[in-house]
Amino acid sequence: MKGGVVVWLCAALLLAQDAVAKGPAASAAGDESSGWVLRREGSSSYACKCYPGDSCWPNHAKWRKLNATVGGNLKVNIPPGAPCYNSFEGPLGEVNTYDEAECDRVTSNWHNEQFQIELPAASLWTYFTNDTCRPTTNPSDTCTLGYYPVLAIIAKTAGHIQAGINFARENNLRLVVRNTGHDFLGRSVGWGALVINTHNFQDIKFTGQHRSACSYRGSAVTVGAGVQAFEVLTQANALSPPKIMVTGECATVGVAGGLVQGGGHGPLTNFYGFLADTALQFKVITADGVLRTANAKTNPELFWALRGGGPAAFGVIVEATYKTFDDKLSSGVHLDIDTSHTTNATLFWEAVRIFHGYSTHFVDNGLYVYYELGTTGQNLHVHPFVGIGKTPAELQAVLQPMWDDFAELGITYTTSSANYSTFYDLFNAMFETEMAGNSALTGGWSIGRRDVEDSHPAIMDAFQTIVGAGSFMIGHMWSAGHGLPRSEWGSSAVNPRFRTVVDKLITVVPLAGNAPLADKAAAQDKLTNVVDAALRNAAPNGCAYINEADPYEPNWQHAFWGTNYPALLRIRQKYDPNGVFYAVSTPGTEKWEQIETGTRLCRKL
Ligand SMILES: Cc1cc2nc3c(=O)[nH]c(=O)nc-3n(C[C@H](O)[C@H](O)[C@H](O)COP(=O)(O)OP(=O)(O)OC[C@H]3O[C@@H](n4cnc5c(N)ncnc54)[C@H](O)[C@@H]3O)c2cc1C
Ligand SMILES: *[C@@H]1O[C@H](CO)[C@@H](O)[C@H](O)[C@H]1NC(C)=O
Ligand SMILES: *[C@@H]1O[C@H](CO)[C@@H](O)[C@H](O)[C@H]1NC(C)=O
Ligand SMILES: *[C@@H]1O[C@H](CO)[C@@H](O)[C@H](O)[C@H]1NC(C)=O
Ligand SMILES: *[C@@H]1O[C@H](CO)[C@@H](O)[C@H](O)[C@H]1NC(C)=O
């Protein structure tokens, strides 16, 4: 296409406002014939989605018809550990499941991320599956569905996704979109749900010169909904010259599902902002089942909302197009301080204070810093400091003030340094492989530049409170406002406060998903009111990140989206007025609750 044609096309598209067909009228009043199930809990009344056993649950003929529409890719979901049990007692009946070889395979792969990712509806963090039916050596134990979904569409085409959305909407079913299952907040599982699994959308297409979004003319890549970071980065690295794109620090997270809809931060964030900031276009299916293009000119509001406005809130992404960039030589440094260096707690926390006090200095010099604090009690594990475009000498120059301060206080540590001809090589060599199959309640908060400058002692007190409470933290130092021009800060829906954040923390409260309910309530209370409260109080200029947060973050609208929330709420009401989609604490879910011990999803009347 020649330039003139492109300009004309853009002008024409500009005239096409966000247009959305009206869905079926809301039947919020909730009579069973309309598919709503009325329930009471405490003193409240609820209109709930339709579940197995309810009279509105679709009959066999309807499911058969759906199965035909999705090319036979509808599967009854059986929990992954079921082959280790004699039988599985699911909502659709009891089936014999024992299979020794399969059980061995599941058991030995349980902590392998890719194994869990490729299952229809497993969750890498098991807390929100209710930790039911884990692999066992006792086959006579009970295997139930817990909070795993009931059925899954293993979608292969956009038509399959449309069929799933339409079926869930028409029958008022709980719908869960599931890509890799990395979600920390339980958003890729759901009791009694129908899943749309997007893992098979694996197309990757590079272009040297992107053309359709009007203003940007650089290199780009279009990825299917199921593409994971390592796939696209490996292919991008094979190009000449090697290219990179913004991804998370974790190679197995998807790049077109939850990551971009939450924002998506990573080692390149200092240069290009969030993954969402680099998005050029989405193909997305909205709650009415319509496949839409969303970019700066077509459906611009939807485009904006999909860029950090919250996962599974505005539609199902089928494919996404992102900017790509030239890769650069890079260097990295590891740092460990633990009880092998000092058992003196005062000295250890002095080391943490020194390290963390330089967070603004690190990001101002373009460093990305990934660290863990308190995973084994008294330990700091920086893995690694990353200098993209920096030689080892340049990286060490940025770190030198920290080394000097350590030396002055007699702090010893272990460190190593490495350099690579590309960031891609560093990414593969220096970042550690992460594990699936563990259970924990996770939360998080981020720290603003002003918090570090004005009240660093309070931040250190908060860190000690958290580690002292038996929790630990994963920190990510970057600045999403460092390289991205100010004029582009508003092009994503992420909380505007993120542009001045210098450290984004995940907090972890380890707990089995099948722990007694009282223990779960106590852990949730500790996460919200002790661990995260300590950070919120110490860092009033920070905010929370929807993908790495307490699902029950207080005042979540403000914490996750700040001044962007009212616009997101309006867009949600326009594209999904009846709540076909649901993910906890996303725009427009104020009236929705999972009642009856986290099972039935209902709208409060
Ligand atoms: C080990 C690990 C490391 C991580 N590192 C980072 C990091 O460096 N940076 C960062 O920003 N985040 C990071 N995260 C958090 C990550 O952003 C979230 O877990 C994210 O939700 C993963 O998205 P997914 O699509 O891969 O996973 P899923 O669990 O499959 O989906 C997550 C959410 O997105 C929705 N969703 C998925 N696909 C679609 C789609 N096509 N259309 C609409 N909705 C969809 C799901 O319904 C769900 O609500 C990390 C998580 C883990 C477990
Ligand atoms: C859907 O159809 C396929 C192919 O006929 C079949 O194998 C599968 O069991 C069906 N799914 C359900 C839930 O019946
Ligand atoms: C989930 O686990 C809790 C215990 O933590 C249990 O009381 C509850 O019945 C379980 N629910 C389901 C649906 O498995
Ligand atoms: C621990 O370290 C602190 C700070 O350096 C020092 O003041 C204190 O004397 C040390 N305590 C012991 C028991 O060595
Ligand atoms: C690493 O650095 C050394 C010198 O410091 C240099 O000779 C070498 O080429 C570098 N390697 C890469 C892969 O950049």
mmCIF file with all atom_site columns, N, CA and C and ligand atoms in Angstrom, residues 67 72 74 76 151, ligand 2:
data_model
loop_
_atom_site.group_PDB
_atom_site.id
_atom_site.type_symbol
_atom_site.label_atom_id
_atom_site.label_alt_id
_atom_site.label_comp_id
_atom_site.label_asym_id
_atom_site.label_entity_id
_atom_site.label_seq_id
_atom_site.pdbx_PDB_ins_code
_atom_site.Cartn_x
_atom_site.Cartn_y
_atom_site.Cartn_z
_atom_site.occupancy
_atom_site.B_iso_or_equiv
_atom_site.pdbx_formal_charge
_atom_site.auth_seq_id
_atom_site.auth_comp_id
_atom_site.auth_asym_id
_atom_site.auth_atom_id
_atom_site.pdbx_PDB_model_num
ATOM   1  N N  . ASN A 1 67  ? -20.735 -28.329 20.734 1.00 0.00 ? 67  ASN A N  1
ATOM   2  C CA . ASN A 1 67  ? -19.553 -29.129 20.404 1.00 0.00 ? 67  ASN A CA 1
ATOM   3  C C  . ASN A 1 67  ? -19.364 -29.211 18.889 1.00 0.00 ? 67  ASN A C  1
ATOM   4  N N  . GLY A 1 72  ? -15.887 -30.139 17.569 1.00 0.00 ? 72  GLY A N  1
ATOM   5  C CA . GLY A 1 72  ? -15.593 -31.276 18.454 1.00 0.00 ? 72  GLY A CA 1
ATOM   6  C C  . GLY A 1 72  ? -14.548 -30.961 19.511 1.00 0.00 ? 72  GLY A C  1
ATOM   7  N N  . LEU A 1 74  ? -14.948 -29.355 22.340 1.00 0.00 ? 74  LEU A N  1
ATOM   8  C CA . LEU A 1 74  ? -15.472 -29.155 23.691 1.00 0.00 ? 74  LEU A CA 1
ATOM   9  C C  . LEU A 1 74  ? -15.065 -30.361 24.541 1.00 0.00 ? 74  LEU A C  1
ATOM   10 N N  . VAL A 1 76  ? -14.915 -32.184 28.529 1.00 0.00 ? 76  VAL A N  1
ATOM   11 C CA . VAL A 1 76  ? -15.245 -32.180 29.954 1.00 0.00 ? 76  VAL A CA 1
ATOM   12 C C  . VAL A 1 76  ? -13.931 -31.997 30.696 1.00 0.00 ? 76  VAL A C  1
ATOM   13 N N  . LEU A 1 151 ? -16.284 -27.422 31.893 1.00 0.00 ? 151 LEU A N  1
ATOM   14 C CA . LEU A 1 151 ? -16.050 -27.778 30.488 1.00 0.00 ? 151 LEU A CA 1
ATOM   15 C C  . LEU A 1 151 ? -15.123 -26.743 29.862 1.00 0.00 ? 151 LEU A C  1
HETATM 16 C C1 . LIG B 2 .   ? -17.158 -33.292 21.507 1.00 0.00 ? 2   LIG B C1 1
HETATM 17 O O1 . LIG B 2 .   ? -16.973 -34.005 20.320 1.00 0.00 ? 2   LIG B O1 1
HETATM 18 C C2 . LIG B 2 .   ? -15.779 -34.778 20.272 1.00 0.00 ? 2   LIG B C2 1
HETATM 19 C C3 . LIG B 2 .   ? -15.638 -35.356 18.888 1.00 0.00 ? 2   LIG B C3 1
HETATM 20 O O2 . LIG B 2 .   ? -16.766 -36.020 18.531 1.00 0.00 ? 2   LIG B O2 1
HETATM 21 C C4 . LIG B 2 .   ? -15.817 -35.809 21.386 1.00 0.00 ? 2   LIG B C4 1
HETATM 22 O O3 . LIG B 2 .   ? -14.621 -36.545 21.386 1.00 0.00 ? 2   LIG B O3 1
HETATM 23 C C5 . LIG B 2 .   ? -16.008 -35.112 22.727 1.00 0.00 ? 2   LIG B C5 1
HETATM 24 O O4 . LIG B 2 .   ? -16.126 -36.044 23.773 1.00 0.00 ? 2   LIG B O4 1
HETATM 25 C C6 . LIG B 2 .   ? -17.239 -34.223 22.695 1.00 0.00 ? 2   LIG B C6 1
HETATM 26 N N1 . LIG B 2 .   ? -17.324 -33.440 23.919 1.00 0.00 ? 2   LIG B N1 1
HETATM 27 C C7 . LIG B 2 .   ? -18.272 -33.581 24.820 1.00 0.00 ? 2   LIG B C7 1
HETATM 28 C C8 . LIG B 2 .   ? -18.222 -32.707 26.022 1.00 0.00 ? 2   LIG B C8 1
HETATM 29 O O5 . LIG B 2 .   ? -19.160 -34.384 24.710 1.00 0.00 ? 2   LIG B O5 1
#
